[in-house]
mmCIF file of C-alpha atoms and ligand atoms in Angstrom:
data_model
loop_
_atom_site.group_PDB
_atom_site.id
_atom_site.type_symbol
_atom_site.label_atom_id
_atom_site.label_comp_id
_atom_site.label_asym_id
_atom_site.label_seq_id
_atom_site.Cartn_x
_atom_site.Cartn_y
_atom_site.Cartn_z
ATOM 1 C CA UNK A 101 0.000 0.000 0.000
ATOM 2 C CA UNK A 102 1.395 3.280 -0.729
ATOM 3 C CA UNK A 103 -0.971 5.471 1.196
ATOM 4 C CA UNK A 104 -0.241 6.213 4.837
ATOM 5 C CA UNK A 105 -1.865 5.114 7.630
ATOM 6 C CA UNK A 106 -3.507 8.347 8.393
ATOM 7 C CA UNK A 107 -4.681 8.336 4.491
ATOM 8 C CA UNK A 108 -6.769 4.999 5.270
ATOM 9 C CA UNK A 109 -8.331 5.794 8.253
ATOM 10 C CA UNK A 110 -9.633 9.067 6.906
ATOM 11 C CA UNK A 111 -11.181 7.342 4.466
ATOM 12 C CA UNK A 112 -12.344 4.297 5.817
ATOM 13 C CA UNK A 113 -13.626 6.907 8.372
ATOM 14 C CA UNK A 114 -15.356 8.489 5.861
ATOM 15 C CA UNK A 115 -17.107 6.040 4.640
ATOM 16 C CA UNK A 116 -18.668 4.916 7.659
ATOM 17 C CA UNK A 117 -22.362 5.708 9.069
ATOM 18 C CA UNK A 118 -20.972 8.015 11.954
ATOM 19 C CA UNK A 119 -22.587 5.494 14.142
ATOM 20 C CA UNK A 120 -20.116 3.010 13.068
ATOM 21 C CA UNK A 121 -17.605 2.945 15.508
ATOM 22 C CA UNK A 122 -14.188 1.822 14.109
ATOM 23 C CA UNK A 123 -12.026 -0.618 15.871
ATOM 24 C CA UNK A 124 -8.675 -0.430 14.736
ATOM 25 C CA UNK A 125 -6.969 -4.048 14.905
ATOM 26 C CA UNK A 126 -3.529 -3.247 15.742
ATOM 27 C CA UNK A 127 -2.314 -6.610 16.126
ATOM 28 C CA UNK A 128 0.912 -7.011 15.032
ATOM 29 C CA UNK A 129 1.343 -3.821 14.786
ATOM 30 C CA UNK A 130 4.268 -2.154 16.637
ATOM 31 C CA UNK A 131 2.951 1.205 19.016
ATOM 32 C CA UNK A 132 4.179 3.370 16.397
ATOM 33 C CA UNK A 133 1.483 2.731 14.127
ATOM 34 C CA UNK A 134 -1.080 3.267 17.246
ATOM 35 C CA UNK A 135 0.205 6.916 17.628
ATOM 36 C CA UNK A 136 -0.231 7.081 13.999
ATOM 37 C CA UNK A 137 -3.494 5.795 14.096
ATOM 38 C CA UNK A 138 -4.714 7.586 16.991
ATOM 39 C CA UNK A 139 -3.011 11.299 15.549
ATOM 40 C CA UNK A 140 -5.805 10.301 12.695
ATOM 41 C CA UNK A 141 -8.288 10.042 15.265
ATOM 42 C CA UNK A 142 -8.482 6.787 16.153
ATOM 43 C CA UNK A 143 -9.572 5.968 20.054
ATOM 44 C CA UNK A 144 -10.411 2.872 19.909
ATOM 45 C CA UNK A 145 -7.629 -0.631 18.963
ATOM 46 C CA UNK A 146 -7.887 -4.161 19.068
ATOM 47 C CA UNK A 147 -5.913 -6.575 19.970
ATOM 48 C CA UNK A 148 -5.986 -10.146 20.556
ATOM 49 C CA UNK A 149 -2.787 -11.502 22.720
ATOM 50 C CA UNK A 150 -2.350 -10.246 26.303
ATOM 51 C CA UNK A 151 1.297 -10.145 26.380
ATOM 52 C CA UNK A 152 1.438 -8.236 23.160
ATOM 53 C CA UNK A 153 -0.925 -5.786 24.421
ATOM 54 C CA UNK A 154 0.170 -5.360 27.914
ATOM 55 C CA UNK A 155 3.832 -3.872 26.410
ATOM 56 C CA UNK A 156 2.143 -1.800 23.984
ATOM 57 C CA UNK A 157 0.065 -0.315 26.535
ATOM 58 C CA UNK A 158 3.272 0.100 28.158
ATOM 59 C CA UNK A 159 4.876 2.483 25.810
ATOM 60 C CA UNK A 160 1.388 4.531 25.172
ATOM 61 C CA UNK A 161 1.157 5.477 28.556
ATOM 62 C CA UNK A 162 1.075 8.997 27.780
ATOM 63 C CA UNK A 163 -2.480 8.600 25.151
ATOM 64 C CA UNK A 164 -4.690 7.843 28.443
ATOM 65 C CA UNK A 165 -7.717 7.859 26.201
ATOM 66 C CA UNK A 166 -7.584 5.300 24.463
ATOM 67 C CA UNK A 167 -10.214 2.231 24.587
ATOM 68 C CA UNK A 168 -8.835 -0.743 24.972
ATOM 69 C CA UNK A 169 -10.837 -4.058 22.980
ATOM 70 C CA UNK A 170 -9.864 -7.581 23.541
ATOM 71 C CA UNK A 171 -10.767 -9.947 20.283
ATOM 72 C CA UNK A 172 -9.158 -12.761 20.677
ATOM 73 C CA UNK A 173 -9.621 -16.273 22.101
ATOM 74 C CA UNK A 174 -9.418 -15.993 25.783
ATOM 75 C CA UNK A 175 -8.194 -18.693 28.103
ATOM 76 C CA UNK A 176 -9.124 -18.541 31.164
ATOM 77 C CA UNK A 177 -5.716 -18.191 33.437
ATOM 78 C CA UNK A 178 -5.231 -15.102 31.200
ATOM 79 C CA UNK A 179 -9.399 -13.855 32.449
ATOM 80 C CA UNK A 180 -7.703 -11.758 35.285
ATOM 81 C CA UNK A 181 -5.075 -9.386 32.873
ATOM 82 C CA UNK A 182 -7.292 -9.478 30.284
ATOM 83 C CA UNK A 183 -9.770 -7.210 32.649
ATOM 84 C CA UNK A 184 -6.542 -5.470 33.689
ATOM 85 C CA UNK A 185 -6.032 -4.197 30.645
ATOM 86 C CA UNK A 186 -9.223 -4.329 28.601
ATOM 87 C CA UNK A 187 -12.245 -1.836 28.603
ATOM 88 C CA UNK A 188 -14.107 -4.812 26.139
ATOM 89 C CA UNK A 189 -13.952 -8.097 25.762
ATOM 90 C CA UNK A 190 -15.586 -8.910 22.049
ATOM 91 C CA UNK A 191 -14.846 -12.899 22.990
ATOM 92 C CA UNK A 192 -16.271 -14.015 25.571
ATOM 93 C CA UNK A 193 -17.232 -17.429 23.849
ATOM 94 C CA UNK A 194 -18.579 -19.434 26.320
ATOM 95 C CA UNK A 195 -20.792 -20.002 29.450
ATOM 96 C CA UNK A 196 -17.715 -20.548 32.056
ATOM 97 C CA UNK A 197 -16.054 -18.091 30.565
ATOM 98 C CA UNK A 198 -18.382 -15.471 31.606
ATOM 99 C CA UNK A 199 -18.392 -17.014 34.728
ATOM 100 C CA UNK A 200 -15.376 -16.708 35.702
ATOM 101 C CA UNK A 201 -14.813 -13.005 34.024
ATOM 102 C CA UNK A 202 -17.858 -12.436 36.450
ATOM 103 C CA UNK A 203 -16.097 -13.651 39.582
ATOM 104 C CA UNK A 204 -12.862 -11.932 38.370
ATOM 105 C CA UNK A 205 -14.262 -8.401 37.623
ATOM 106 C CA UNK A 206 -16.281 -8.402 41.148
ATOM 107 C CA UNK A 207 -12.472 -9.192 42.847
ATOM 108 C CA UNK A 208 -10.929 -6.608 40.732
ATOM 109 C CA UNK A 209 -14.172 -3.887 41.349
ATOM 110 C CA UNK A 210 -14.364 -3.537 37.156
ATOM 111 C CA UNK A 211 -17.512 -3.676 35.286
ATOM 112 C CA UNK A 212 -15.946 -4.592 32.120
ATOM 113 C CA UNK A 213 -18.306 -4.164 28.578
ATOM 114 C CA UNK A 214 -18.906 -7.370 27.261
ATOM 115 C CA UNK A 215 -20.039 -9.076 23.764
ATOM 116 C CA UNK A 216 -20.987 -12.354 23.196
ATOM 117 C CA UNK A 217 -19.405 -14.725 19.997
ATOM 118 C CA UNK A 218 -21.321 -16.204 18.533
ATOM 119 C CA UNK A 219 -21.375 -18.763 15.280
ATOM 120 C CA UNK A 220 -24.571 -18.696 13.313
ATOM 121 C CA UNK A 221 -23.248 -21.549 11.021
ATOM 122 C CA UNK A 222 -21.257 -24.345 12.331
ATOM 123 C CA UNK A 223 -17.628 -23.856 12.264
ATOM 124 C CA UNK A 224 -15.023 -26.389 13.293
ATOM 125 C CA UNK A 225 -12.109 -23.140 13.249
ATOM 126 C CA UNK A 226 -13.812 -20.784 15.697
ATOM 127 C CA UNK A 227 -15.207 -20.502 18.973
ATOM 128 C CA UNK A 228 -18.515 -18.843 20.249
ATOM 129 C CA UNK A 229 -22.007 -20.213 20.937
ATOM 130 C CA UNK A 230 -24.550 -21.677 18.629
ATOM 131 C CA UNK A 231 -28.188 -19.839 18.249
ATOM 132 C CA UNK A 232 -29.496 -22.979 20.665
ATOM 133 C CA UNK A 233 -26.817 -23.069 23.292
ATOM 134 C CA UNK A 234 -27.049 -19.082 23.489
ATOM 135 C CA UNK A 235 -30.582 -19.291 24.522
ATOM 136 C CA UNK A 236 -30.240 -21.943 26.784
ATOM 137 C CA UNK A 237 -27.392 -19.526 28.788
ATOM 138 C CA UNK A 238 -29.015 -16.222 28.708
ATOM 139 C CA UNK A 239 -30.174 -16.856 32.101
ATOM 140 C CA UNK A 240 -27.158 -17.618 33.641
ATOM 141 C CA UNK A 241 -25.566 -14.754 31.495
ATOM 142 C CA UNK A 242 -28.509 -12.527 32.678
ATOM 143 C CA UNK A 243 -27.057 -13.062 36.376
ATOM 144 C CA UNK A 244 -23.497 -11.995 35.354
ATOM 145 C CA UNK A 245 -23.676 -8.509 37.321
ATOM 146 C CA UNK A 246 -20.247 -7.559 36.936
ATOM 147 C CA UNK A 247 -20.581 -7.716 33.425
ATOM 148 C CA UNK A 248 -22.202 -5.295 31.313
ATOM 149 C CA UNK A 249 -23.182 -7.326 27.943
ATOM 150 C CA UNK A 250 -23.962 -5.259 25.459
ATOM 151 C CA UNK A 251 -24.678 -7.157 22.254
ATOM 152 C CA UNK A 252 -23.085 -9.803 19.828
ATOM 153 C CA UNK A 253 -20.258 -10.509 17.881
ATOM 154 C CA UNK A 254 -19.319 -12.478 15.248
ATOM 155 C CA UNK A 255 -16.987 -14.159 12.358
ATOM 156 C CA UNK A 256 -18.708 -15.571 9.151
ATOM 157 C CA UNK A 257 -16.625 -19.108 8.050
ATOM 158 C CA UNK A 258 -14.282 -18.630 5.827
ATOM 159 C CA UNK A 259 -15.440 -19.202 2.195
ATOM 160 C CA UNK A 260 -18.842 -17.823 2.084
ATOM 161 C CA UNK A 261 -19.947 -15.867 -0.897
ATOM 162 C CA UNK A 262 -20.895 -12.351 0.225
ATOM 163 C CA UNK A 263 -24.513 -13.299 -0.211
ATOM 164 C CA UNK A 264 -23.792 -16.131 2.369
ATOM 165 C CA UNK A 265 -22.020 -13.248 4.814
ATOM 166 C CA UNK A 266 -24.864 -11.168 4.578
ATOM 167 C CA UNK A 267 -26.729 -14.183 5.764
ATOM 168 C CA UNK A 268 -25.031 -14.457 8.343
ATOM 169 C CA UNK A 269 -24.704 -10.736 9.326
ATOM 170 C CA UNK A 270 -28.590 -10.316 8.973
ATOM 171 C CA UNK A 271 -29.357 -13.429 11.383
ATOM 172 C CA UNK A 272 -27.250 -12.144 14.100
ATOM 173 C CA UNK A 273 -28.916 -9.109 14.028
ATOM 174 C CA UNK A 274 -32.131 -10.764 13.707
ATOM 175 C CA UNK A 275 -30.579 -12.899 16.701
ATOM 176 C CA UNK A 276 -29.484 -10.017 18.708
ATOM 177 C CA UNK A 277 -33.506 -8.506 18.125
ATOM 178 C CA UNK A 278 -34.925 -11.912 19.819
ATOM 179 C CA UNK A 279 -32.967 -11.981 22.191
ATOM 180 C CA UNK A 280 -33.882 -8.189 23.442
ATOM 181 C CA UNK A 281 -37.754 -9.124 22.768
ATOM 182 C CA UNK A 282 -37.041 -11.205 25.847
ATOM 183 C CA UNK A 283 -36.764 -8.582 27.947
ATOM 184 C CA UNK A 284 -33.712 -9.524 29.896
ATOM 185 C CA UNK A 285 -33.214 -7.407 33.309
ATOM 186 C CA UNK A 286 -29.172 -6.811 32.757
ATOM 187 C CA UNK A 287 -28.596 -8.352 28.958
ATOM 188 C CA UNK A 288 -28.397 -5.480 26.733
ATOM 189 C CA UNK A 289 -28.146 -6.230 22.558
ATOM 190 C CA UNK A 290 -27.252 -2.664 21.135
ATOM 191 C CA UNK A 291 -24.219 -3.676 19.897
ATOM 192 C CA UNK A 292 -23.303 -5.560 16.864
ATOM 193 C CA UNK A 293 -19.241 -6.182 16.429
ATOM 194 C CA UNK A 294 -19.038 -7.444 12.902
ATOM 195 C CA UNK A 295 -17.162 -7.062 9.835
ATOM 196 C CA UNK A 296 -13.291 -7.019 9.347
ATOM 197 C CA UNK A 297 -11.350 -5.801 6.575
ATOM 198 C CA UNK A 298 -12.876 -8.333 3.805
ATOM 199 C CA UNK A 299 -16.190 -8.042 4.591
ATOM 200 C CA UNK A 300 -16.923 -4.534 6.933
ATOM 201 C CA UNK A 301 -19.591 -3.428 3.776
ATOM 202 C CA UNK A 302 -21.746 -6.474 4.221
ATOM 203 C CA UNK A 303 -21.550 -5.777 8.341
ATOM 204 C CA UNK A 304 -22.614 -2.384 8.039
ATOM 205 C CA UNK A 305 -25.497 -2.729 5.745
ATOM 206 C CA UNK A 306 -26.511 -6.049 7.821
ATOM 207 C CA UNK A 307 -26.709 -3.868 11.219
ATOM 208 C CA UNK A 308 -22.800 -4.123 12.739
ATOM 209 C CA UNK A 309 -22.470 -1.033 15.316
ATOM 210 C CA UNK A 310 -18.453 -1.770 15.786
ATOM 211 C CA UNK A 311 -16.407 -2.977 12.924
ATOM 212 C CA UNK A 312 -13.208 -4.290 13.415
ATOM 213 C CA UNK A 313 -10.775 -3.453 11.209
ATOM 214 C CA UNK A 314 -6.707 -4.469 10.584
ATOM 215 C CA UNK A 315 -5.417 -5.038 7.320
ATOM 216 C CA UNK A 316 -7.242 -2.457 5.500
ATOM 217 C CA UNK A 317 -5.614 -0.038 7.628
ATOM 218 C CA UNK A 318 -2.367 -0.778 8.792
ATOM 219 C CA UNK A 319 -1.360 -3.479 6.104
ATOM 220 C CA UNK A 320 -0.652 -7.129 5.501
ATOM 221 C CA UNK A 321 0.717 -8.726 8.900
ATOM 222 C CA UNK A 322 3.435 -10.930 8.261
HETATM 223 C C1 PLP B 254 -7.428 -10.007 13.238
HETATM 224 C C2 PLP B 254 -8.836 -9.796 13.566
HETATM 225 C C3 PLP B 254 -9.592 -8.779 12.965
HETATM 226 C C4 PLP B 254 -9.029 -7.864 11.889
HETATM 227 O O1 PLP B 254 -8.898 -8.589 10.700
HETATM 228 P P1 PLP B 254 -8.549 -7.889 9.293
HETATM 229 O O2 PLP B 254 -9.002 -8.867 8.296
HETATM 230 O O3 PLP B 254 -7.071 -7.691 9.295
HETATM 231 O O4 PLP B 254 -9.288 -6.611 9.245
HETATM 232 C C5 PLP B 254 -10.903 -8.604 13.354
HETATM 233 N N1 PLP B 254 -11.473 -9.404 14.279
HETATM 234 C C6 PLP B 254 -10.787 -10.393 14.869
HETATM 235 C C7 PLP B 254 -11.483 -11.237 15.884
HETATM 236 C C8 PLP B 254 -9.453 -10.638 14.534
HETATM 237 O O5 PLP B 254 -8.801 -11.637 15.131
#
């Protein structure tokens, strides 16, 4: 790519419903292209290892703005620094998960924001819930009061036509609408995180409230 970083997210920016809020995936990425990112703008990043994060966060001490998302899959001896150093958590995959995030964020006095992955086709590669197991949880999610879920997220399978992604875009929205018909006491469903660099378009018009974005805007990770 021979635009700049800046030149990307202005507009990528640009393009965007200004409802859209842009996650910039900076995985990878060294903290120099954060302070590029965020000089564009940019408040909120991504990332998906702890480790990797916790040392960038290290060296952009002095941008105390920033909003910090985690992505990625989430064991659980690495719950307690994720909610350290997260203000989201876009993973949380599964009930004991959120269990033990629960437990963890009453210890630390955090009310971290939380989304819940899920898979609306089956999909041997990733994690998250299926449509059935969801609903059977929401209960037990419902009681998680140190967690303040606030919608959905998801990753089509790799290979689908775009007609396919839209699919599946459409049905977790139509998901995420169910689910708030139910009327849950602490289970919000405002927010839709879907669509990365290949596929943010179909998100968008499908409902996606957070997009996460990497390659398109800081380049090809090695
Ligand atoms: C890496 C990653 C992204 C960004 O992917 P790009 O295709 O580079 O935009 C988004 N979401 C998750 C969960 C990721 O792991």
């Amino acid at each position: 790519m021979t635009s700049s970083i800046s030149e990307r997210i202005t507009t990528i920016r640009a393009s965007l419903p200004p409802s859209v809020r842009l996650i910039a995936v900076s995985k990878t990425f060294p903290a120099e292209d954060i302070r590029a990112a965020y000089a564009a703008g940019i408040r909120d990043f991504g990332e998906n290892r702890i480790q990797e994060a916790a040392s960038k966060q290290a060296e952009l001490q002095d941008l105390p703005d920033i909003t910090w998302h985690f992505i990625g899959g989430l064991q659980s001896n690495k719950a307690k620094k994720a909610l350290e150093l997260f203000d989201w958590i876009h993973s949380v995959d599964n009930l004991k998960l959120a269990l033990r995030l629960n437990q963890l964020a009453e210890q630390l006095g955090v009310t971290p924001q939380v989304c819940l992955q899920v898979k609306l086709l089956p999909d041997s590669n990733k994690s998250g819930w299926s449509v059935p197991e969801l609903l059977i949880d929401l209960s037990a999610l419902n009681q998680c009061k140190n967690l303040q879920i606030q919608g959905l997220m998801t990753i089509p399978p790799l290979g689908l036509t775009n007609a396919e992604k839209i699919n599946v875009f459409q049905n977790t929205y139509k998901l995420a609408q169910e689910i708030q018909a139910q009327n849950w006491s602490h289970l919000k469903m405002e927010q839709l995180s879907m669509g990365m660099s290949g596929d943010y378009q179909l998100a968008v018009v499908s409902g996606a409230t957070m997009v996460r974005l990497g390659t398109i805007l800081f380049g090809n990770r090695t």
